[in-house]
PDB file of C-alpha atoms in Angstrom:
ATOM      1  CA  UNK A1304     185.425  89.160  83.598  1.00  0.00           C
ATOM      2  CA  UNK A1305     188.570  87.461  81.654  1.00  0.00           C
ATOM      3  CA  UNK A1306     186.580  83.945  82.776  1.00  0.00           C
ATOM      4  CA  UNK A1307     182.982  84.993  81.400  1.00  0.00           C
ATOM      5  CA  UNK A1308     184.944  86.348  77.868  1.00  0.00           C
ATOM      6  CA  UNK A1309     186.730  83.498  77.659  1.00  0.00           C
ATOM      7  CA  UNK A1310     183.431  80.814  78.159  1.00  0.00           C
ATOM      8  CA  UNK A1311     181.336  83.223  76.232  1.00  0.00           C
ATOM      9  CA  UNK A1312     184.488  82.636  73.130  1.00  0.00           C
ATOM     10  CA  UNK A1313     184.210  79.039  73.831  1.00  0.00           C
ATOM     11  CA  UNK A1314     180.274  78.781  73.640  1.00  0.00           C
ATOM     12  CA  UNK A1315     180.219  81.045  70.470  1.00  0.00           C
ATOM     13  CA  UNK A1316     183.529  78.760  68.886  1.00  0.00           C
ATOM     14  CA  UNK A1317     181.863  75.568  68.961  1.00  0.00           C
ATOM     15  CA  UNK A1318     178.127  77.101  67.435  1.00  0.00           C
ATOM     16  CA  UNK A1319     180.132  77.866  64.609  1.00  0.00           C
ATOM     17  CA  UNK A1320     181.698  74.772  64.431  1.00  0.00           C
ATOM     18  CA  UNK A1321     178.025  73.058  64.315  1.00  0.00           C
ATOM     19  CA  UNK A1322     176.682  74.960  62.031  1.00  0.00           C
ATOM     20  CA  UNK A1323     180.501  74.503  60.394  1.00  0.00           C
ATOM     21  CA  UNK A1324     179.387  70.665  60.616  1.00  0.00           C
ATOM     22  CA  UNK A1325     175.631  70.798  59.573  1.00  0.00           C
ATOM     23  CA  UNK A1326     176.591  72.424  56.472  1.00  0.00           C
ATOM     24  CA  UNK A1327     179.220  69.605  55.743  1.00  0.00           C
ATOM     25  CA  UNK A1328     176.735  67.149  56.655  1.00  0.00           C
ATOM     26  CA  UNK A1329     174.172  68.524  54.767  1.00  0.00           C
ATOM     27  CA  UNK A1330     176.008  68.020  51.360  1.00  0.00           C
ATOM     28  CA  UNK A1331     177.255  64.719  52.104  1.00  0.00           C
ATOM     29  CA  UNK A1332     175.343  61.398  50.312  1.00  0.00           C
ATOM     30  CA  UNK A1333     175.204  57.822  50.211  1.00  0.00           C
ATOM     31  CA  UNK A1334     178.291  57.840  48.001  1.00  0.00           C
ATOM     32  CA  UNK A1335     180.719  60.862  49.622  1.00  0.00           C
ATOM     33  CA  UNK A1336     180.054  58.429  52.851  1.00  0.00           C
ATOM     34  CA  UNK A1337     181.529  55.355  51.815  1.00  0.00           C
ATOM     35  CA  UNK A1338     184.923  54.982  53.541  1.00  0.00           C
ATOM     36  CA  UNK A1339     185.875  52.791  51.029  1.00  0.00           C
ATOM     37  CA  UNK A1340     185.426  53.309  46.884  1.00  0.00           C
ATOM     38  CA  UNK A1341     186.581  50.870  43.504  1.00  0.00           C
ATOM     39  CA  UNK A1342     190.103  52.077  43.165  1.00  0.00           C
ATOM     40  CA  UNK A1343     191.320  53.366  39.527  1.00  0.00           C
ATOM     41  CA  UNK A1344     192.627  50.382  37.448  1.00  0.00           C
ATOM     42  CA  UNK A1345     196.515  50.133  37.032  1.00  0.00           C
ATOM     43  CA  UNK A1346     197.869  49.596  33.302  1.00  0.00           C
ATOM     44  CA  UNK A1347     198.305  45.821  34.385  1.00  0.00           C
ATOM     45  CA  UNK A1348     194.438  45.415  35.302  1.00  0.00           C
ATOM     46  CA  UNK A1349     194.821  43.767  38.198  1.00  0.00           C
ATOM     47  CA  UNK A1350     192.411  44.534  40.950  1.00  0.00           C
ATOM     48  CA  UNK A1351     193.322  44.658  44.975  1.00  0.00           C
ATOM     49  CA  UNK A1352     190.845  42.167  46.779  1.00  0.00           C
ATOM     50  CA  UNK A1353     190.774  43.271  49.880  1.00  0.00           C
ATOM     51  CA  UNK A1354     189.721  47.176  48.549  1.00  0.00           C
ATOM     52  CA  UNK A1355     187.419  45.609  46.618  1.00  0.00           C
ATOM     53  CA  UNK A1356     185.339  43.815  48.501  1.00  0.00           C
ATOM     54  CA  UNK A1357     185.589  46.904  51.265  1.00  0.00           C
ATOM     55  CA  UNK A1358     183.941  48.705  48.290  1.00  0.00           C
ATOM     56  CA  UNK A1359     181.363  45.828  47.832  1.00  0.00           C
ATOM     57  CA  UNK A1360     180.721  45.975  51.172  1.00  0.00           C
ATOM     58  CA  UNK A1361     179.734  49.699  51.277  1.00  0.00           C
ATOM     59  CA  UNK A1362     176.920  48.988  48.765  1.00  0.00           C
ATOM     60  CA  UNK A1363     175.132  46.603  50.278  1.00  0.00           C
ATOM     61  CA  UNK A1364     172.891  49.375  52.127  1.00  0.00           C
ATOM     62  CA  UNK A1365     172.253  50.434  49.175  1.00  0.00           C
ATOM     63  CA  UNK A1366     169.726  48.117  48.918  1.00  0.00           C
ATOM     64  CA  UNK A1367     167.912  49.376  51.838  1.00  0.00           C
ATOM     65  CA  UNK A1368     167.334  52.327  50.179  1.00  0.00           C
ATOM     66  CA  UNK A1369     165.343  50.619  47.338  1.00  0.00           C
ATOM     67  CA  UNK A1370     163.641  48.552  49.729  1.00  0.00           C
ATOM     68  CA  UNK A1371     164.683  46.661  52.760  1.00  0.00           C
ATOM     69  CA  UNK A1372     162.032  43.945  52.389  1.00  0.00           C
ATOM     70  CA  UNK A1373     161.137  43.245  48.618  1.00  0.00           C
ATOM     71  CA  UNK A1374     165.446  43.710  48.112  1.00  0.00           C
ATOM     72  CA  UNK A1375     166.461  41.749  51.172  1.00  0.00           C
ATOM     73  CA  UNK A1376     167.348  38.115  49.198  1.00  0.00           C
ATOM     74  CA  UNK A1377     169.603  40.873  46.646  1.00  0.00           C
ATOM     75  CA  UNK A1378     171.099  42.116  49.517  1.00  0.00           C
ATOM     76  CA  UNK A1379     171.441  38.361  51.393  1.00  0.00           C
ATOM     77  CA  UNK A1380     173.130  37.203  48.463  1.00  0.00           C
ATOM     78  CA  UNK A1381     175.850  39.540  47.275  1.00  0.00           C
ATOM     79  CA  UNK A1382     176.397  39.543  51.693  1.00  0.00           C
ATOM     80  CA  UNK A1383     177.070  35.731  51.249  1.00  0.00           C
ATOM     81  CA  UNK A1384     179.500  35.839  48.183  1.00  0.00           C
ATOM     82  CA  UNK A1385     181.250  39.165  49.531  1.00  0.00           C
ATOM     83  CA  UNK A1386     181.701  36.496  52.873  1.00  0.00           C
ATOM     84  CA  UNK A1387     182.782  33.634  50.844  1.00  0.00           C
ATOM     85  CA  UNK A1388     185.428  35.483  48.816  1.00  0.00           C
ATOM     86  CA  UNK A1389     186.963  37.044  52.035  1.00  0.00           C
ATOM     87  CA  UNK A1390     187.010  33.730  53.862  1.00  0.00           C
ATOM     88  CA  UNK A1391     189.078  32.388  50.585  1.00  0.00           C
ATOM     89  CA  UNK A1392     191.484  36.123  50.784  1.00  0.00           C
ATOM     90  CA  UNK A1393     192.274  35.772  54.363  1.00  0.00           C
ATOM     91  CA  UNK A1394     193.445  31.872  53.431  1.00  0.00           C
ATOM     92  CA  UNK A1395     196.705  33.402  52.301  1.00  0.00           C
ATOM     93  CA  UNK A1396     196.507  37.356  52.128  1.00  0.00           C
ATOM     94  CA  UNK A1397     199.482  37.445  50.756  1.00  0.00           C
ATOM     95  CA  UNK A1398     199.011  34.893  47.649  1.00  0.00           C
ATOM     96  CA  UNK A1399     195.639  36.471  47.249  1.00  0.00           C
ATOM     97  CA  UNK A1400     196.415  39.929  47.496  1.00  0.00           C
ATOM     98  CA  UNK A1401     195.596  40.564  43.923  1.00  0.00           C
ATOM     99  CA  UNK A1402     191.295  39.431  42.774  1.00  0.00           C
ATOM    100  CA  UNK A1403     192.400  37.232  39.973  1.00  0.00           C
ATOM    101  CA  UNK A1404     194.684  35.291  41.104  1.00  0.00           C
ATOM    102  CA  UNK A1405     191.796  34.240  44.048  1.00  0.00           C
ATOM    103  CA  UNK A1406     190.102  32.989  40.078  1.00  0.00           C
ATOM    104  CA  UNK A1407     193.096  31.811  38.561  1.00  0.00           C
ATOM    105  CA  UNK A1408     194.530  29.120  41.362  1.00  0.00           C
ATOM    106  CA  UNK A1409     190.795  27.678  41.061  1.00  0.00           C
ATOM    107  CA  UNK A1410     191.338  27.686  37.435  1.00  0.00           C
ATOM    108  CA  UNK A1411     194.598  25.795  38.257  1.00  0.00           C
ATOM    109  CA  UNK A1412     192.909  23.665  39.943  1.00  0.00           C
ATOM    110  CA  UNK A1413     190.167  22.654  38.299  1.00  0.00           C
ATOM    111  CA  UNK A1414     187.991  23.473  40.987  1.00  0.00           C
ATOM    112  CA  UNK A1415     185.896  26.714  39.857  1.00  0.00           C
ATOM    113  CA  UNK A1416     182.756  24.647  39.608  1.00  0.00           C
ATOM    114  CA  UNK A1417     182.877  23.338  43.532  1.00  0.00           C
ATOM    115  CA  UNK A1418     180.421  24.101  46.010  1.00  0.00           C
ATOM    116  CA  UNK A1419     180.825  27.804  47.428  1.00  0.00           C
ATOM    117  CA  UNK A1420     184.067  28.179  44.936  1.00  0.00           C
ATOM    118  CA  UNK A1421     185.229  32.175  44.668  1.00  0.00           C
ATOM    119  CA  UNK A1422     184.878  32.129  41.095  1.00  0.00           C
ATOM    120  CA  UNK A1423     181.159  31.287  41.373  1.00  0.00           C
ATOM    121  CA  UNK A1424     181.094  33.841  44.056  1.00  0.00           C
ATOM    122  CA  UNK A1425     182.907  36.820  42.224  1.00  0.00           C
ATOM    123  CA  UNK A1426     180.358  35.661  39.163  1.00  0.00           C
ATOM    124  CA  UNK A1427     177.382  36.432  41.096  1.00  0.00           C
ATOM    125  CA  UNK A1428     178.622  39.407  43.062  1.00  0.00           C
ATOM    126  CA  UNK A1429     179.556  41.104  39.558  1.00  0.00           C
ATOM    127  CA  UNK A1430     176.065  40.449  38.161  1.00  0.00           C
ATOM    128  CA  UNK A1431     175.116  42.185  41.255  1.00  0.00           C
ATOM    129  CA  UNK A1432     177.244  44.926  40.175  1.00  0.00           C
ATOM    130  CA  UNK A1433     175.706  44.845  36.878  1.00  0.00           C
ATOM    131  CA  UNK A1434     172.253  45.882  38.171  1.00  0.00           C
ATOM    132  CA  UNK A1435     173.382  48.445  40.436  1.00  0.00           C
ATOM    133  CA  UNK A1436     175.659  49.669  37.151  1.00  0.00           C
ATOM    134  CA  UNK A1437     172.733  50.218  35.130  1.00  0.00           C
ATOM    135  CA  UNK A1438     170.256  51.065  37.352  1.00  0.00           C
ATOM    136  CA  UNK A1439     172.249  54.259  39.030  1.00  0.00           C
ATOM    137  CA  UNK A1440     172.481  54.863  34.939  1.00  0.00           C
ATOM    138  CA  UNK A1441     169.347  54.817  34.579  1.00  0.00           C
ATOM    139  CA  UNK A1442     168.428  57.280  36.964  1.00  0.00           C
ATOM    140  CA  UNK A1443     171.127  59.737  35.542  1.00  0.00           C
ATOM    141  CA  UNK A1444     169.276  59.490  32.326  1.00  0.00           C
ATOM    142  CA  UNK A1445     166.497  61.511  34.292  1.00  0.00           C
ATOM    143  CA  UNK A1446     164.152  59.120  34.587  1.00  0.00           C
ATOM    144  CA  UNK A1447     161.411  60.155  36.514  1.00  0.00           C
ATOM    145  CA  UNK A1448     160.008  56.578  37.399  1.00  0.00           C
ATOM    146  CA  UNK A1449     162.133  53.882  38.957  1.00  0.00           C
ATOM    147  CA  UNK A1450     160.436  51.180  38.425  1.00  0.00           C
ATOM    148  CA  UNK A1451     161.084  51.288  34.831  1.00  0.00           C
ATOM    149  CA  UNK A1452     164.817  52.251  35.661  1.00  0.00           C
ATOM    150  CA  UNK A1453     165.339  48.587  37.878  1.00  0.00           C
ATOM    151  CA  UNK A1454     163.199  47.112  35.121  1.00  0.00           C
ATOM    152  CA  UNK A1455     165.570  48.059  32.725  1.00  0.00           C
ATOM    153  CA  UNK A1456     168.751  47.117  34.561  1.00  0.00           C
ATOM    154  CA  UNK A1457     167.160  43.681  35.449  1.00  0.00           C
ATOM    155  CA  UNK A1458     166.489  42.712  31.791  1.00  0.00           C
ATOM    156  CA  UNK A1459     169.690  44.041  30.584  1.00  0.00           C
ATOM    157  CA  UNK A1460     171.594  42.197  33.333  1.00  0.00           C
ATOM    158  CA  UNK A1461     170.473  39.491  35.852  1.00  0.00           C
ATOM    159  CA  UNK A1462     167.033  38.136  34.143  1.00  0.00           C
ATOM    160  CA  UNK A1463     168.800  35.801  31.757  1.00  0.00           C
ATOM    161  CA  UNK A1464     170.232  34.126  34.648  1.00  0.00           C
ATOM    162  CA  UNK A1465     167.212  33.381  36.248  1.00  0.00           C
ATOM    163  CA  UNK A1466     164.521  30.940  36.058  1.00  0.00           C
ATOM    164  CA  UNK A1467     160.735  31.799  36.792  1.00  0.00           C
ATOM    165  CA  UNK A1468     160.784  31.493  40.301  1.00  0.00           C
ATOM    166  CA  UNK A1469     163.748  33.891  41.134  1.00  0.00           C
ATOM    167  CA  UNK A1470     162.030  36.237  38.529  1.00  0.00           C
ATOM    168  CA  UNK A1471     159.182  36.595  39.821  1.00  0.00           C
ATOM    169  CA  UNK A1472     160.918  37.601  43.049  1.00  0.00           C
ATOM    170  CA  UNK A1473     162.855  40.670  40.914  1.00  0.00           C
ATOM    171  CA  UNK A1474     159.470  41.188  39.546  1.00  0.00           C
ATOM    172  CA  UNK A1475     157.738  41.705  43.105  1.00  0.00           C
ATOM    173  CA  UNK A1476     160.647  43.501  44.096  1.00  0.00           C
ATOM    174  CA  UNK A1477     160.733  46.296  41.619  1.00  0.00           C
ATOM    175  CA  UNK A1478     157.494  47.284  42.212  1.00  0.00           C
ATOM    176  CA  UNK A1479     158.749  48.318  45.799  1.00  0.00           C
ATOM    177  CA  UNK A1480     161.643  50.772  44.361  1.00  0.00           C
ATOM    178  CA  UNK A1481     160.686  54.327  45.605  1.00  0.00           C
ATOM    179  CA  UNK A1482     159.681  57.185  44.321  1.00  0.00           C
ATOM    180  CA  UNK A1483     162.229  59.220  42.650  1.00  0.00           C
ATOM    181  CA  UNK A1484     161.979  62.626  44.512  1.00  0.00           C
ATOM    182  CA  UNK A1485     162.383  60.040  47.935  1.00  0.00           C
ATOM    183  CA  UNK A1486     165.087  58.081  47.072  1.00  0.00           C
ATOM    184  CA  UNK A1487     167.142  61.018  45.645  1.00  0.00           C
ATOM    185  CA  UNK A1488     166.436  62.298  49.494  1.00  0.00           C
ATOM    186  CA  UNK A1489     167.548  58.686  51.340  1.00  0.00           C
ATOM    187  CA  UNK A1490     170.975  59.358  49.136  1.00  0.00           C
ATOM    188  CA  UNK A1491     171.179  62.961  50.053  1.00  0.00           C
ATOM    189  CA  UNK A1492     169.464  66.420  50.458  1.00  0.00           C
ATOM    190  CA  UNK A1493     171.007  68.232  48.046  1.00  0.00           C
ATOM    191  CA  UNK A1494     169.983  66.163  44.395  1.00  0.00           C
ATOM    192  CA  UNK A1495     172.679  67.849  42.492  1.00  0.00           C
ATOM    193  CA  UNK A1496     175.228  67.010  45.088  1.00  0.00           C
ATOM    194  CA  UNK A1497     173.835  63.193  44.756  1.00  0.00           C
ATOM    195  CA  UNK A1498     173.763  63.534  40.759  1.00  0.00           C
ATOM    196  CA  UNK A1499     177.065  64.598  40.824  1.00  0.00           C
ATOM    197  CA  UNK A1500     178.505  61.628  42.774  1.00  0.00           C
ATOM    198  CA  UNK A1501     176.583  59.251  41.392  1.00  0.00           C
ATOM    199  CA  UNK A1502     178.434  59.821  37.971  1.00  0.00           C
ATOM    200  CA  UNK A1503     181.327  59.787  39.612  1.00  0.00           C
ATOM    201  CA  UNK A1504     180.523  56.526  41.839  1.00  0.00           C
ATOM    202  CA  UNK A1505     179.346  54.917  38.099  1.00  0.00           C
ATOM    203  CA  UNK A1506     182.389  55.548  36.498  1.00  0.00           C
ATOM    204  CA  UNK A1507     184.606  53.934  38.979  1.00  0.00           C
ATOM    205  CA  UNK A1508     181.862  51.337  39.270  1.00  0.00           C
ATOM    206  CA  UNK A1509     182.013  50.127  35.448  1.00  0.00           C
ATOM    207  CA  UNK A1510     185.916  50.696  35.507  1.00  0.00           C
ATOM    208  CA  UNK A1511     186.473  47.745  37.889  1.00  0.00           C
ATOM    209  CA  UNK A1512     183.339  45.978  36.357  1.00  0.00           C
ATOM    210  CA  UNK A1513     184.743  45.935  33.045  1.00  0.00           C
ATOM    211  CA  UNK A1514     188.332  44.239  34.237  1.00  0.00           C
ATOM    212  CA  UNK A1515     186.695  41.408  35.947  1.00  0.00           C
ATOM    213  CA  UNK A1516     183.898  41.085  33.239  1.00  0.00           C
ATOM    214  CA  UNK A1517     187.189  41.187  30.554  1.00  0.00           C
ATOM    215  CA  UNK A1518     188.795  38.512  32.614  1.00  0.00           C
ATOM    216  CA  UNK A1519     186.235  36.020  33.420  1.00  0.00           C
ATOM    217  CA  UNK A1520     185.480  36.306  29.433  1.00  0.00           C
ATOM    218  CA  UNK A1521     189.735  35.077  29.040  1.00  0.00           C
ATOM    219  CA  UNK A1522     189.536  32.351  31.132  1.00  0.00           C
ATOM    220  CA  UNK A1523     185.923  31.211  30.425  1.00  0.00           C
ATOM    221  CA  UNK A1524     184.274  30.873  33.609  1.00  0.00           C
ATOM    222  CA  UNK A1525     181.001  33.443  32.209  1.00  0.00           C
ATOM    223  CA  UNK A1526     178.925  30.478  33.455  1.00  0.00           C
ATOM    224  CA  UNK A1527     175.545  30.795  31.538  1.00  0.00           C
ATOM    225  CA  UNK A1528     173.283  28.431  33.488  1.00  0.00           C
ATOM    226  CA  UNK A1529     170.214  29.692  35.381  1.00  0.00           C
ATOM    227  CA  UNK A1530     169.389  29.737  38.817  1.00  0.00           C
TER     228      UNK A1530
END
């Protein structure tokens, strides 16, 4: 008797713990998944790499989201300068602890224009940024249609850097970007939940964005040519 309460506890214990689980699940999204998020900004504006480009790292399938074939060269690139300013970190993780100073000893060194440098890498992976930035802002704005949301954020941010070709890549691409009502549901089931961490994931977002945009500006390395 003592043996069938005891199973029959157990059996009941761990229903409640699903359902315990679903629920917690349930109001989970894109954002509240990420293991790693931009860190607040010290007084000193200096920027951790290695949480950074963790952070970087956890938006890439974000792109998947908007759509994993008309986005996949986005996604390909910021993937290729996230990998190129990690192979430069773990040269000295100690030296490069700290983002700028990655930008600064290639400053130094008169080498921010070589192939594959980290400056040129950190440029385009904060451009990146700057789409994602104003897109997500966008969409906060209530937009209804995306399309006209990624429009936006492309003209505001990447298009001046690109020449006709890559443009009329963005321009094939944005045409793919989902419906609202189904990418608010890829992100998470419950749209306030997502609306509410969105703003919260923006903030943090344009935080970090504006300390490296600040310091490329200082040291001159805003590199205007297109691509």
């Amino acid at each position: 008797m003592n043996e069938f309460f005891i199973i029959s506890f157990v059996i009941s214990l761990k229903a409640d713990v699903n359902k315990i689980c679903n629920k917690i699940c349930n109001k989970m999204t894109f954002f509240s998944k990420a293991k790693y998020r931009f860190q607040p900004i010290s007084e000193d504006k200096r920027i951790e790499t290695y949480p950074f480009l963790q952070a970087c790292q956890e938006i890439v399938p974000f792109f998947d989201i908007l759509g994993p074939t008309a986005f996949a060269p986005v996604k390909s690139d910021i993937n290729g300068n996230i990998e190129k300013l990690t192979k430069k970190y773990k040269e000295d993780t100690e030296k490069y602890k700290i983002l700028q100073d990655i930008i600064q000893s290639e400053v130094d060194a008169g080498t921010t224009k070589a192939k594959n440098s980290a400056t040129d890498a950190l440029l385009w992976l904060k451009r990146a940024l700057s789409f994602i930035l104003v897109f997500l802002q966008q969409v906060l704005t209530g937009e209804e249609d995306l399309t006209k949301c990624a429009k936006k954020a492309y003209e505001g941010t990447l298009k001046k850097y690109h020449g006709w070709m890559v443009q009329s890549i963005f321009s094939l691409a944005m045409k793919a970007v989902p419906y609202r009502k189904d990418f608010m549901q890829k992100l998470g089931q419950d749209e306030s939940v997502v609306l509410a961490e969105m703003a919260e994931f923006v903030n943090e977002l344009k935080t970090t964005f504006d300390v490296i945009t600040d310091f490329y500006e200082q040291t001159g390395q805003d590199d205007q040519r297109k691509v």
